[in-house]
Coordinates of C-alpha atoms in Angstrom, one line a residue:
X201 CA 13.2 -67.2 -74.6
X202 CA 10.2 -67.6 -72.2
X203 CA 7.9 -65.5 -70.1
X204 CA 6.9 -67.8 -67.6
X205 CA 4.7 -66.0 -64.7
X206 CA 2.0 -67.7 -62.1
X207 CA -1.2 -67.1 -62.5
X208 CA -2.0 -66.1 -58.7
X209 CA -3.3 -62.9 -59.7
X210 CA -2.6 -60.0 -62.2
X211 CA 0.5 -59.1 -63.9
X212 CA 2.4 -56.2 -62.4
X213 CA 4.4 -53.7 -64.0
X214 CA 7.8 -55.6 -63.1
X215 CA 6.6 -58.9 -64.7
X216 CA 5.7 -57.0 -67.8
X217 CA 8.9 -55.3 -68.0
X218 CA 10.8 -59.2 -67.6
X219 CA 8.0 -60.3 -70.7
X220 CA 9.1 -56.9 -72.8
X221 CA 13.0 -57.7 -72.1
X222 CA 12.7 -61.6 -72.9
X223 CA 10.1 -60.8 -76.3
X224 CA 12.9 -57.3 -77.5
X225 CA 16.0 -60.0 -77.2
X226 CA 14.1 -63.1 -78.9
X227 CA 13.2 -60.8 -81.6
X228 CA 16.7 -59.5 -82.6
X229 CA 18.3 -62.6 -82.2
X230 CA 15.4 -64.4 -84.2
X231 CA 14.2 -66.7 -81.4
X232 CA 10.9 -67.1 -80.2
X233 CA 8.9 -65.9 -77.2
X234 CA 7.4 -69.0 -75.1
X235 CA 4.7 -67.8 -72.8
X236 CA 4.7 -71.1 -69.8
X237 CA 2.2 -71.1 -67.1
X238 CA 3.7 -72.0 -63.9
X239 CA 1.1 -73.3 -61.8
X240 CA 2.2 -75.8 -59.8
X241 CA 1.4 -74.1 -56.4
X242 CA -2.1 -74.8 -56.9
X243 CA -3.2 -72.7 -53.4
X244 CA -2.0 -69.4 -54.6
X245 CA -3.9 -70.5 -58.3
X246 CA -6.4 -67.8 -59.2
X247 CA -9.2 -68.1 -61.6
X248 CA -9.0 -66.0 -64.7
X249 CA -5.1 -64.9 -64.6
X250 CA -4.0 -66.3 -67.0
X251 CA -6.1 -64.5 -69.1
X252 CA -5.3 -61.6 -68.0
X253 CA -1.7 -62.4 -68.7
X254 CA -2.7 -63.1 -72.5
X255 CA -4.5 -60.2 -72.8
X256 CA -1.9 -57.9 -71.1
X257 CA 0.5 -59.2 -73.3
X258 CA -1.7 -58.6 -75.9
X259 CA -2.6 -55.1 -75.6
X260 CA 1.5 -54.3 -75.0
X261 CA 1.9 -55.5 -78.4
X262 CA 4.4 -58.5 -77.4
X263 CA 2.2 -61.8 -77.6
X264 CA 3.8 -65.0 -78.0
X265 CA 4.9 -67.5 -80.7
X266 CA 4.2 -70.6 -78.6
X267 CA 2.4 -70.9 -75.3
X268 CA -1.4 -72.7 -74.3
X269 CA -3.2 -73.0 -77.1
X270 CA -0.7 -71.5 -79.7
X271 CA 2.3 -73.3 -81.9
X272 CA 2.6 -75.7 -78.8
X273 CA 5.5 -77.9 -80.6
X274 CA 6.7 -77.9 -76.8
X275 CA 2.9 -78.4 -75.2
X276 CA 0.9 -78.5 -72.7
X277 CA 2.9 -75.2 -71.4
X278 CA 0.6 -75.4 -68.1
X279 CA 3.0 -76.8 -65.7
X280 CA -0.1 -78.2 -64.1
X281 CA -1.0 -80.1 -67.4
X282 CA 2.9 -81.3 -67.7
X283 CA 3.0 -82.9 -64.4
X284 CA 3.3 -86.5 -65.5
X285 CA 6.6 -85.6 -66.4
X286 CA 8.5 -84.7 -63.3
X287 CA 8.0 -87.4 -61.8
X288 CA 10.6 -89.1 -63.7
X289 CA 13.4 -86.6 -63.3
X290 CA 13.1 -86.8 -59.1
X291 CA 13.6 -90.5 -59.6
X292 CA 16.5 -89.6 -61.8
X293 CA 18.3 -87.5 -59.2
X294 CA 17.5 -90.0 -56.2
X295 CA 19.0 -93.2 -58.2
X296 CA 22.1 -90.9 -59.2
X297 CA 22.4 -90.0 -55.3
X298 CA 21.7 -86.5 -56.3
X299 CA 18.4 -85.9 -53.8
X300 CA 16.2 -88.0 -51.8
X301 CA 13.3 -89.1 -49.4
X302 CA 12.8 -86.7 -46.7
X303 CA 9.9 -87.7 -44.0
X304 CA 9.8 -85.0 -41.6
X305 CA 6.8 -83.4 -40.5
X306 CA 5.8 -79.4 -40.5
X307 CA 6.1 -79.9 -36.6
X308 CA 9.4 -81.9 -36.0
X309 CA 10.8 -79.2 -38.6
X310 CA 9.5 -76.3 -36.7
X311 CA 11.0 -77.8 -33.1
X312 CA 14.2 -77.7 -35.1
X313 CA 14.0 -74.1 -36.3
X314 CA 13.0 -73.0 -32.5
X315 CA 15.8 -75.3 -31.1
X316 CA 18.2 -73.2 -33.3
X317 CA 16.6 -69.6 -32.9
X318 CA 16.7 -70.2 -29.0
X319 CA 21.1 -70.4 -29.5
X320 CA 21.4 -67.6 -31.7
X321 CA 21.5 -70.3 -35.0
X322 CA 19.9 -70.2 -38.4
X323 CA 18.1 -73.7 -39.1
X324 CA 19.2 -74.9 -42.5
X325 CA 18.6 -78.1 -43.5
X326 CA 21.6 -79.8 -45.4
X327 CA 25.3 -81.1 -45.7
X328 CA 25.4 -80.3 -41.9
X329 CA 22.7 -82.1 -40.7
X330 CA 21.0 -84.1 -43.2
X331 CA 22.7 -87.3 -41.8
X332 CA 23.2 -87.4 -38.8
X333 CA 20.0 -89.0 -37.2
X334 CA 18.0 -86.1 -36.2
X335 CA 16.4 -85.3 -39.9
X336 CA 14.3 -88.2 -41.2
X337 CA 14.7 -88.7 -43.9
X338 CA 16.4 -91.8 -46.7
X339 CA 19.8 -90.9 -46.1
X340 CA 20.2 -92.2 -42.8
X341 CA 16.6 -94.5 -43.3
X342 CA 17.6 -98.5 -44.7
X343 CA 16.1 -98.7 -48.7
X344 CA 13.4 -100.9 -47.1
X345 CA 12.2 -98.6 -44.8
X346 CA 12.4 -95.8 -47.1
X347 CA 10.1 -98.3 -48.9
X348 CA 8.1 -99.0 -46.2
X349 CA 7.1 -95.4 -45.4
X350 CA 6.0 -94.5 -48.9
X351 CA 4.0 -97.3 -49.5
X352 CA 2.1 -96.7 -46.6
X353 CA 1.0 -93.3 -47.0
X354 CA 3.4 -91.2 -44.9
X355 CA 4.2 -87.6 -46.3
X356 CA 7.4 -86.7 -48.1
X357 CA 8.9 -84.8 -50.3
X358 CA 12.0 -85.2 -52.3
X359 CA 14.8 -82.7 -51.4
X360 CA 18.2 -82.1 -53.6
X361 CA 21.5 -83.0 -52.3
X362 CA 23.8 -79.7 -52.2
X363 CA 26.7 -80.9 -52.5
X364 CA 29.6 -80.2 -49.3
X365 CA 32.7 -78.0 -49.9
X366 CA 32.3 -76.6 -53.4
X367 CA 32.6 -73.6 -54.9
X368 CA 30.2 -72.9 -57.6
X369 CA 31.4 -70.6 -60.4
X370 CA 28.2 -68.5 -61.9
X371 CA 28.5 -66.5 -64.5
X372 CA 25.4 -63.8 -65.6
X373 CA 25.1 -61.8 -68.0
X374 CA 24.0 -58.4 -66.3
X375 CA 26.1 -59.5 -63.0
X376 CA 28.9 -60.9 -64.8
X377 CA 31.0 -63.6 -62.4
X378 CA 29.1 -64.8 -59.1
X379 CA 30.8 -67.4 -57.1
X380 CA 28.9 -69.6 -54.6
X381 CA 30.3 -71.4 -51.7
X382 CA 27.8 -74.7 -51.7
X383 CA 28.1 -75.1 -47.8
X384 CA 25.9 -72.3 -47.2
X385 CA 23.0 -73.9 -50.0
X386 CA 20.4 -75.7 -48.3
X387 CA 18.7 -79.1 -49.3
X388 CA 15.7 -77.4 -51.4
X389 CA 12.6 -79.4 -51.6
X390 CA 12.3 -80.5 -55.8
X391 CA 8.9 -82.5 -55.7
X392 CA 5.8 -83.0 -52.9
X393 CA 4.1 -86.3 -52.0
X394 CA 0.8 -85.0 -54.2
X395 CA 2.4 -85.1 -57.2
X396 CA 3.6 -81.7 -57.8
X397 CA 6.8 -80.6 -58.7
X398 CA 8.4 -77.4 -56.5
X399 CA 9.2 -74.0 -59.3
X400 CA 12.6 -75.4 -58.9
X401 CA 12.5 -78.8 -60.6
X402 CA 9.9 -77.7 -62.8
X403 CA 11.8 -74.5 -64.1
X404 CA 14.9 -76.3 -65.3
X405 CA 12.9 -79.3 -66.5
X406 CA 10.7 -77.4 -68.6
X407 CA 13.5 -74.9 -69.8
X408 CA 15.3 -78.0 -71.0
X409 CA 12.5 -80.0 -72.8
X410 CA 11.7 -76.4 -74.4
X411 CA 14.9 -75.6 -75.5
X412 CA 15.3 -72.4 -73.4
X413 CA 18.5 -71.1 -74.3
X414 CA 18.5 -67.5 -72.3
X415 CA 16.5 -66.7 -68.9
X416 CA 16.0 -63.5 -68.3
X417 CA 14.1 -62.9 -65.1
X418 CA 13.5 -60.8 -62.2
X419 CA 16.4 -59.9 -59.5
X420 CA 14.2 -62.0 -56.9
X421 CA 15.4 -65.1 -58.3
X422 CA 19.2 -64.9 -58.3
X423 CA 19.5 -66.4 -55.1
X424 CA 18.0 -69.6 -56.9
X425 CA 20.4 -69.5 -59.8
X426 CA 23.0 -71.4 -57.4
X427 CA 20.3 -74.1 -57.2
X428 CA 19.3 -74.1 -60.9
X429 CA 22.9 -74.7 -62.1
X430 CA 23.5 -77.6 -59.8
X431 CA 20.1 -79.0 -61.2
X432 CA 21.5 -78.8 -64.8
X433 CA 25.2 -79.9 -63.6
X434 CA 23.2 -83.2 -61.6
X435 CA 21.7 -84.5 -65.1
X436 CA 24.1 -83.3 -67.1
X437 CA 22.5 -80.8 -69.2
X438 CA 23.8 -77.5 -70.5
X439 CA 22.4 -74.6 -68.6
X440 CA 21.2 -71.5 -71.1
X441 CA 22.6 -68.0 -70.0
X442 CA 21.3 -66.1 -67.5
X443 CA 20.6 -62.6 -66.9
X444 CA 18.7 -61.0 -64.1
X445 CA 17.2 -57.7 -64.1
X446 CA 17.2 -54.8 -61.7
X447 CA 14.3 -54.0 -59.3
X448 CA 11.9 -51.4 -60.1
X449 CA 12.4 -49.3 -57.1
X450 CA 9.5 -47.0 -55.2
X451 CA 9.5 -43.5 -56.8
X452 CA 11.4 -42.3 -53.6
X453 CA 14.0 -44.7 -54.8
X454 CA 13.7 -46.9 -51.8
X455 CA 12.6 -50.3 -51.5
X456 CA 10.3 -52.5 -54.4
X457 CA 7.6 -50.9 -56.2
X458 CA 4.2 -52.4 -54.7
X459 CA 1.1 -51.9 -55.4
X460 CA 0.5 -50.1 -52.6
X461 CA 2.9 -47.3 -53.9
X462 CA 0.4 -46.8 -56.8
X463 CA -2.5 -46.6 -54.5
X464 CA -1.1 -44.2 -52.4
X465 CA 0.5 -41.8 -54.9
X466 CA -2.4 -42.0 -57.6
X467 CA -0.7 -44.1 -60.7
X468 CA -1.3 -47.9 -61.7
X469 CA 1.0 -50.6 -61.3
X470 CA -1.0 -53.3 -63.4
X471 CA -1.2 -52.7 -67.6
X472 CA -5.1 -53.9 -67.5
X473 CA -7.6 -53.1 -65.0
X474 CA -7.9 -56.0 -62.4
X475 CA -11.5 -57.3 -60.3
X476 CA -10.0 -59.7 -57.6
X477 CA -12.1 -62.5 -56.6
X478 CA -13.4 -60.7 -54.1
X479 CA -14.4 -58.1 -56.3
X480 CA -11.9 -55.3 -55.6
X481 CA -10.7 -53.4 -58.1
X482 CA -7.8 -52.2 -59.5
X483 CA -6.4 -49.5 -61.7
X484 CA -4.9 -50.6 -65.0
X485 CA -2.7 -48.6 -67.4
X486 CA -5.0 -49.0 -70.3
X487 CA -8.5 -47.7 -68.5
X488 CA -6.8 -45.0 -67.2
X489 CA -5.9 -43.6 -70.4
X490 CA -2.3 -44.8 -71.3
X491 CA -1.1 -45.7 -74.8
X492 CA 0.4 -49.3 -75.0
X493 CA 3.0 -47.6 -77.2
X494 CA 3.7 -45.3 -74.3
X495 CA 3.8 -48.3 -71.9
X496 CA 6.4 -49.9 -73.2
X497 CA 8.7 -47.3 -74.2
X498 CA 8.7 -46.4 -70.5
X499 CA 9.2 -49.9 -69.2
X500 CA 12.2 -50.0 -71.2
X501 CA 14.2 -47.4 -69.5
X502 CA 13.4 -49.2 -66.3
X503 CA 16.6 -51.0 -66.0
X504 CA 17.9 -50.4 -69.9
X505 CA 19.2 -47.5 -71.9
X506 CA 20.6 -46.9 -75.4
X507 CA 23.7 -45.1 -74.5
X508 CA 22.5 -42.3 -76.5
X509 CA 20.3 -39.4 -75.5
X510 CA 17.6 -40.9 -77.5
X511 CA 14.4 -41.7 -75.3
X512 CA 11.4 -41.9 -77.7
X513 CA 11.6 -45.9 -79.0
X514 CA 8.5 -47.6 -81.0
X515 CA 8.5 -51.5 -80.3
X516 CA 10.8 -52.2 -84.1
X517 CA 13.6 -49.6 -82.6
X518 CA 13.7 -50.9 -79.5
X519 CA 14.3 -54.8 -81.0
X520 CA 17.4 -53.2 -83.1
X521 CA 19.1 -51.3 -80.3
X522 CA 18.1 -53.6 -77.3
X523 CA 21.2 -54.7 -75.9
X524 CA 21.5 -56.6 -72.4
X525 CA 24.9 -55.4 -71.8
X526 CA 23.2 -51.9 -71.3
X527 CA 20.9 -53.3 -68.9
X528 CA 21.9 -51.8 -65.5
X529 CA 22.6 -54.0 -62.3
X530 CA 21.5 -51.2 -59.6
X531 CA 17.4 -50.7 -59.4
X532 CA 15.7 -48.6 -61.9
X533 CA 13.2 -46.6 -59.8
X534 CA 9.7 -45.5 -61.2
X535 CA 9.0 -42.0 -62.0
X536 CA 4.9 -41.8 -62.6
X537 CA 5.5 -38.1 -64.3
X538 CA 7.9 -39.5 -66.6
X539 CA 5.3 -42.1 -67.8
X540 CA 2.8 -39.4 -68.2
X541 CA 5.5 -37.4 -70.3
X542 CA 5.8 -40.3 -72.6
X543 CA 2.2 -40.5 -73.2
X544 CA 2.0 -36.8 -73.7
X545 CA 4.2 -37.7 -76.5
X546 CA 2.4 -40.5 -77.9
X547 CA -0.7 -38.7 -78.0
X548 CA 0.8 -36.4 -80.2
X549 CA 1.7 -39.5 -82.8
X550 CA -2.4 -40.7 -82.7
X551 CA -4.5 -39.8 -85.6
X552 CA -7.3 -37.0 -84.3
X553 CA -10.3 -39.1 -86.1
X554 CA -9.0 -42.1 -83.5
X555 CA -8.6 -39.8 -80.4
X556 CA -12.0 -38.3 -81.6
X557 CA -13.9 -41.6 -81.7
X558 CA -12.2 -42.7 -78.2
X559 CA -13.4 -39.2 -76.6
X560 CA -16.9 -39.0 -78.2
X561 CA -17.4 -43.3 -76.7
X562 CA -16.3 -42.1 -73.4
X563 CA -18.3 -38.7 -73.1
X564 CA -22.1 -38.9 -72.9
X565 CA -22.2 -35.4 -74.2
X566 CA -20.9 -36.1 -77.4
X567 CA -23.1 -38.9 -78.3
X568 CA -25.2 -36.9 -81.1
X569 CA -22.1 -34.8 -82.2
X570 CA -20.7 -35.7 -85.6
X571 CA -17.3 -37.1 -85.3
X572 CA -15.4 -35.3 -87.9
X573 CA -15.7 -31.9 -86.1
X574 CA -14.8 -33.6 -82.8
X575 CA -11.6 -34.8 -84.5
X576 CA -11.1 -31.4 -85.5
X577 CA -11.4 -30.0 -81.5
X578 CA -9.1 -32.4 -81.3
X579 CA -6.6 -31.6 -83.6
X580 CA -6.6 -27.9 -81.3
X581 CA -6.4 -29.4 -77.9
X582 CA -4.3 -32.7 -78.0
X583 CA -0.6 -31.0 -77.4
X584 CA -2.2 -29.7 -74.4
X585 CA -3.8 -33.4 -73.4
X586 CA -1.9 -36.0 -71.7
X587 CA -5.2 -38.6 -71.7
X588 CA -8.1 -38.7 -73.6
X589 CA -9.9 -38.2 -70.5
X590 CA -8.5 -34.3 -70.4
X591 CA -10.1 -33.5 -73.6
X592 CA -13.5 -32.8 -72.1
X593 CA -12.1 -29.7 -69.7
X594 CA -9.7 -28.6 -72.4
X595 CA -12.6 -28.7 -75.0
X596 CA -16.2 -28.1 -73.4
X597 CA -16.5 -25.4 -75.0
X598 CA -16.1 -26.2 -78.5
X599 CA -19.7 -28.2 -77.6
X600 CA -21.8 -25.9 -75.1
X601 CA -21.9 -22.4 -74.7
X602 CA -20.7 -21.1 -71.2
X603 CA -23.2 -20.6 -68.8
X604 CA -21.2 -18.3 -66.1
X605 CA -17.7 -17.1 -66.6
X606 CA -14.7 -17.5 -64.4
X607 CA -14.8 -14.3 -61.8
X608 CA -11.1 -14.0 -61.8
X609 CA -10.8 -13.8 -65.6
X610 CA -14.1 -11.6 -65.9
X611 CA -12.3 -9.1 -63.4
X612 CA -9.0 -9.1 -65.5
X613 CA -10.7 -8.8 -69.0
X614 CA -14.4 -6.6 -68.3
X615 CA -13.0 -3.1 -67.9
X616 CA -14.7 0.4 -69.0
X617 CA -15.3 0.4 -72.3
X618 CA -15.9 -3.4 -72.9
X619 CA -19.4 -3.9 -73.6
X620 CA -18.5 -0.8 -77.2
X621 CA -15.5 -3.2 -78.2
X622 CA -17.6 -6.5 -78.0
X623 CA -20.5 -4.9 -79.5
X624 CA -17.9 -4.0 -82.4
X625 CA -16.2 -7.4 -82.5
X626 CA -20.1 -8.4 -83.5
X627 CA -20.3 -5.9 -86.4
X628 CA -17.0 -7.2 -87.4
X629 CA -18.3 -11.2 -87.3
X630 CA -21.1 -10.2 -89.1
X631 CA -19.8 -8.6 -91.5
X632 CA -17.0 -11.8 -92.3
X633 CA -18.7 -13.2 -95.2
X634 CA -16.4 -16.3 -95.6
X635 CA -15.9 -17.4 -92.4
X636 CA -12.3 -18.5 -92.3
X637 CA -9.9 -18.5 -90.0
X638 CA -7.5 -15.9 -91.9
X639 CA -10.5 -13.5 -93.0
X640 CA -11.5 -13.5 -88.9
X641 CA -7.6 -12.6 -88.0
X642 CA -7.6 -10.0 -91.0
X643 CA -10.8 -8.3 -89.8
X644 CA -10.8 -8.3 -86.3
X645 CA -6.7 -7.6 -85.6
X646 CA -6.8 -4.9 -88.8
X647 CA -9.2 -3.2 -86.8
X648 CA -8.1 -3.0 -83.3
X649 CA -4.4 -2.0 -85.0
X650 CA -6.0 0.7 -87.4
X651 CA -8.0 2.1 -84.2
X652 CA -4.2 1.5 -81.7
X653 CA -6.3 -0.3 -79.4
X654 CA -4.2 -3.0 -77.1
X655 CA -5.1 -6.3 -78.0
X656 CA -5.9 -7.2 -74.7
X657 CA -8.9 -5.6 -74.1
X658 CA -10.2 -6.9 -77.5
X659 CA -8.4 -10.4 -76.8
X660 CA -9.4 -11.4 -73.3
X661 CA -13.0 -10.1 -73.3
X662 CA -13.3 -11.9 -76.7
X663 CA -12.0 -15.3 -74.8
X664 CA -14.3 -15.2 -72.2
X665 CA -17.1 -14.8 -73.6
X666 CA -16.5 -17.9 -76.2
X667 CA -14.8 -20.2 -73.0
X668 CA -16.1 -18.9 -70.0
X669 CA -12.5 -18.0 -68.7
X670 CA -8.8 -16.9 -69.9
X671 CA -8.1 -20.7 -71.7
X672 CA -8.3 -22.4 -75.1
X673 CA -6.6 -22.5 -78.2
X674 CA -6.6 -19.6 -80.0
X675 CA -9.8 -17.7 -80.4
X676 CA -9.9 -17.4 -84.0
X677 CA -9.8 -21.3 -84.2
X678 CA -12.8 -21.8 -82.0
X679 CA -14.9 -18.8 -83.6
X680 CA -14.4 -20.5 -87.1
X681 CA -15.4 -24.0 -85.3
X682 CA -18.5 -22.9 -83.5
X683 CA -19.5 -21.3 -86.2
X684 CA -20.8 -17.5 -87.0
X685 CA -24.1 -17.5 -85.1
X686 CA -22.7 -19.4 -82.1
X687 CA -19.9 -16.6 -82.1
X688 CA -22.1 -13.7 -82.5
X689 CA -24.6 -15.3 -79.7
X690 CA -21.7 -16.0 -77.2
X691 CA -19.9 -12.7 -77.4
X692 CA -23.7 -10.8 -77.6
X693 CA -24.6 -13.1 -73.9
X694 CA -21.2 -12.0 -72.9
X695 CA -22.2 -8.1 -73.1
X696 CA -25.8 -8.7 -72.1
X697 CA -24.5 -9.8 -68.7
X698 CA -22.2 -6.4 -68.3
X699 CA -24.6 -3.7 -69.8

């Protein structure tokens, strides 16, 4: 199996799900998973994405067995690095009459493409056309002057022969049977007068010499399939299986997930936070608080189910049950709340002394706090978290007393009588030798039963006056955190303000 992007920028959610599909099926079948740069449009080529493809697929959890600069038994697996070897295989399919020269300029082909929008027509440059004089190109030029042109310096590129009145019998696995009538193929360009092979030649060279036996790639490329099996049927190799996966759809269900989409409705669509070039930024599933674990469960669905109402999958489940026969042919489309319900869920599975060290790096207010209570904050606030990032707001107060109280919650919880039962609620603190959790409950709810008082105007007031406002975990958690004197000084502040 092989993952084999372009490095033209950074890896998007789709590409990462094709990477997660190709690594799950090479695992349970005992294969390997080739990572292959293809870089031979050297334009779009954009410094440092590569990397960003390595390190993607490393944080995900699904690097590769072979690929630049690992196991490369197949190396170089830069296409760029590998071009000395195309070269060859054009000649190959010119001296078996399988493609040839073609000379004609960007303008003459333009004039052609006008010439047939201005009567209705679709230009397509082929079995149609190809030989009858207008196209330049070594079908209809003598050997000698084919000869004559390349040696002195004129452009070309080498285009394959699709061949006339066929019908081409596909078979994938997600699609199942396709068949192809080969009139309507055109002549695609295989290899470019600088040296460079087209994706197309490259592709099924490289998947050859590498021993690809399965492609699994992105729906954008069926229309090539047609092309890619003639390639293999023109030298005579066997072509591996193919399977192409479903679009991930727009969360409206409508059209291709962009980029844009994220932008617009607030959710990422790369796995790593991305600088372009020209130095803008983008968000990436990892800075903005997702677990990797949580990543890929979620990309799995996108296209793929188990058949079962099962959706929670760690990476080793996922190899056992993955199945491309359950891999749907109709666009999976992106839901960003059900991603956020998967982390929610993942967070759960993280060890509080790991959340706790990730919180107290990424909140300057922390910086002097020991890291074993925060871990214990966090072991009260993380079913409620769905990032790290919301511990702070679900938490503050665990850190720093409150320094006004929420006026909604103060008019709901202050009534007459309030400032006796907090002033009581102090006695009782006090008065709570061993400071435990139970002994606070005991104390505190024995006495407002004993006395038939409604545990709501000991409750709430109680609350606010340790948060600030009607939230937390439950109160006798954060008095036995804070501690006895920060108790008694919060809930004494609290009736200071309403005597």
């Amino acid at each position: 199996m092989r993952f084999a992007p372009s490095p033209t920028g950074p890896l998007h959610i789709g590409g990462v799900r094709t990477a997660l599909f190709n690594y799950l099926f090479a695992k349970k079948h005992g294969g390997d998973f080739v990572l292959r740069i293809e870089d031979t449009d050297q334009n779009r080529y954009v410094e440092g994405a590569e990397d960003y493809i390595v390190r993607a697929l490393n944080w995900c959890a699904i690097p590769f067995n072979e690929g630049p600069g690992k196991n490369e038994k197949f190396g170089p697996y830069r296409q760029s690095e590998r071009k000395h070897l195309y070269r060859q295989y054009a000649d190959q399919l010119i001296a078996n009459g399988k493609a040839y020269y073609a000379f004609d300029t960007s303008e003459q082909l333009d004039a052609h493409r006008k010439g047939h929008e201005a009567e209705g027509k679709t230009f397509i440059y082929n079995w149609h056309n190809r030989e009858k004089g207008r196209l330049v190109n070594s079908l209809v030029l003598t050997e000698a002057e084919t000869q004559a042109r390349i040696e002195s310096g004129d452009d070309f590129v080498i285009r394959f022969k699709s061949p006339q009145d066929e019908t081409l019998h596909l078979k994938d696995i997600i699609r199942g049977d396709i068949s192809i009538d080969t009139n309507v193929l055109d002549d695609k360009i295989l290899f470019k007068s600088d040296g460079m092979p087209t994706y197309h030649l490259a592709n099924i060279v490289d998947d050859h010499l590498m021993a690809i036996t399965h492609v699994i790639r992105g729906e954008e490329w069926l229309p090539s399939l047609a092309l890619h099996q003639l390639l293999y049927n023109a030298f005579g190799w066997d072509a591996p299986e193919f399977a192409h996966l479903p679009l991930i759809l727009k969360p409206t269900g409508k059209g291709k997930l962009s980029k844009r989409d994220g932008d617009k409705l607030g959710f990422p669509v790369f796995p790593l936070e991305y600088t372009a070039p020209d130095g803008t930024v983008s968000r990436g599933y990892k800075e903005d608080g997702y677990f990797s674990e949580a990543v890929i469960n979620f990309l799995a669905f996108l296209g793929w189910n188990p058949g079962t109402e099962q959706e929670i999958f760690d990476l080793d489940q996922l190899v056992s049950d993955f199945d491309l026969a359950r891999v749907n042919k109709a666009g999976a489309r992106f839901d960003p709340d059900k991603t956020k319900w998967f982390n929610h869920h993942y967070m759960q599975q993280q060890l509080d002394l790991d959340l706790a060290e990730q919180f107290k790096t990424s909140q300057s207010e922390l910086a002097e706090i020991d890291v074993n209570y925060i871990a214990l904050v966090v072991g009260l606030i993380k079913e409620r978290a769905t990032f790290v990032g919301d511990f702070w707001d679900l938490s503050h107060f665990f850190f720093t007393s409150p320094t006004s109280y929420d006026e909604k919650a103060s008019k709901k919880a202050l009534k007459e009588g309030t400032f006796g039962v907090l002033n009581k609620v102090i006695e009782l603190v006090n008065k709570t030798d061993d400071f435990t959790v139970e002994n606070l409950q005991t104390n505190i709810k024995g006495w407002i039963t004993d006395n038939e008082i409604g545990f709501g105007k000991v409750m709430m007031p109680l609350r606010l006056a340790l948060v600030g406002a009607l939230q937390g975990p439950d109160v006798f958690d954060i008095m036995y955190l804070i501690g006895k004197a920060e108790t008694v000084k919060r809930i004494n502040a609290l009736a200071g303000s309403i005597n």
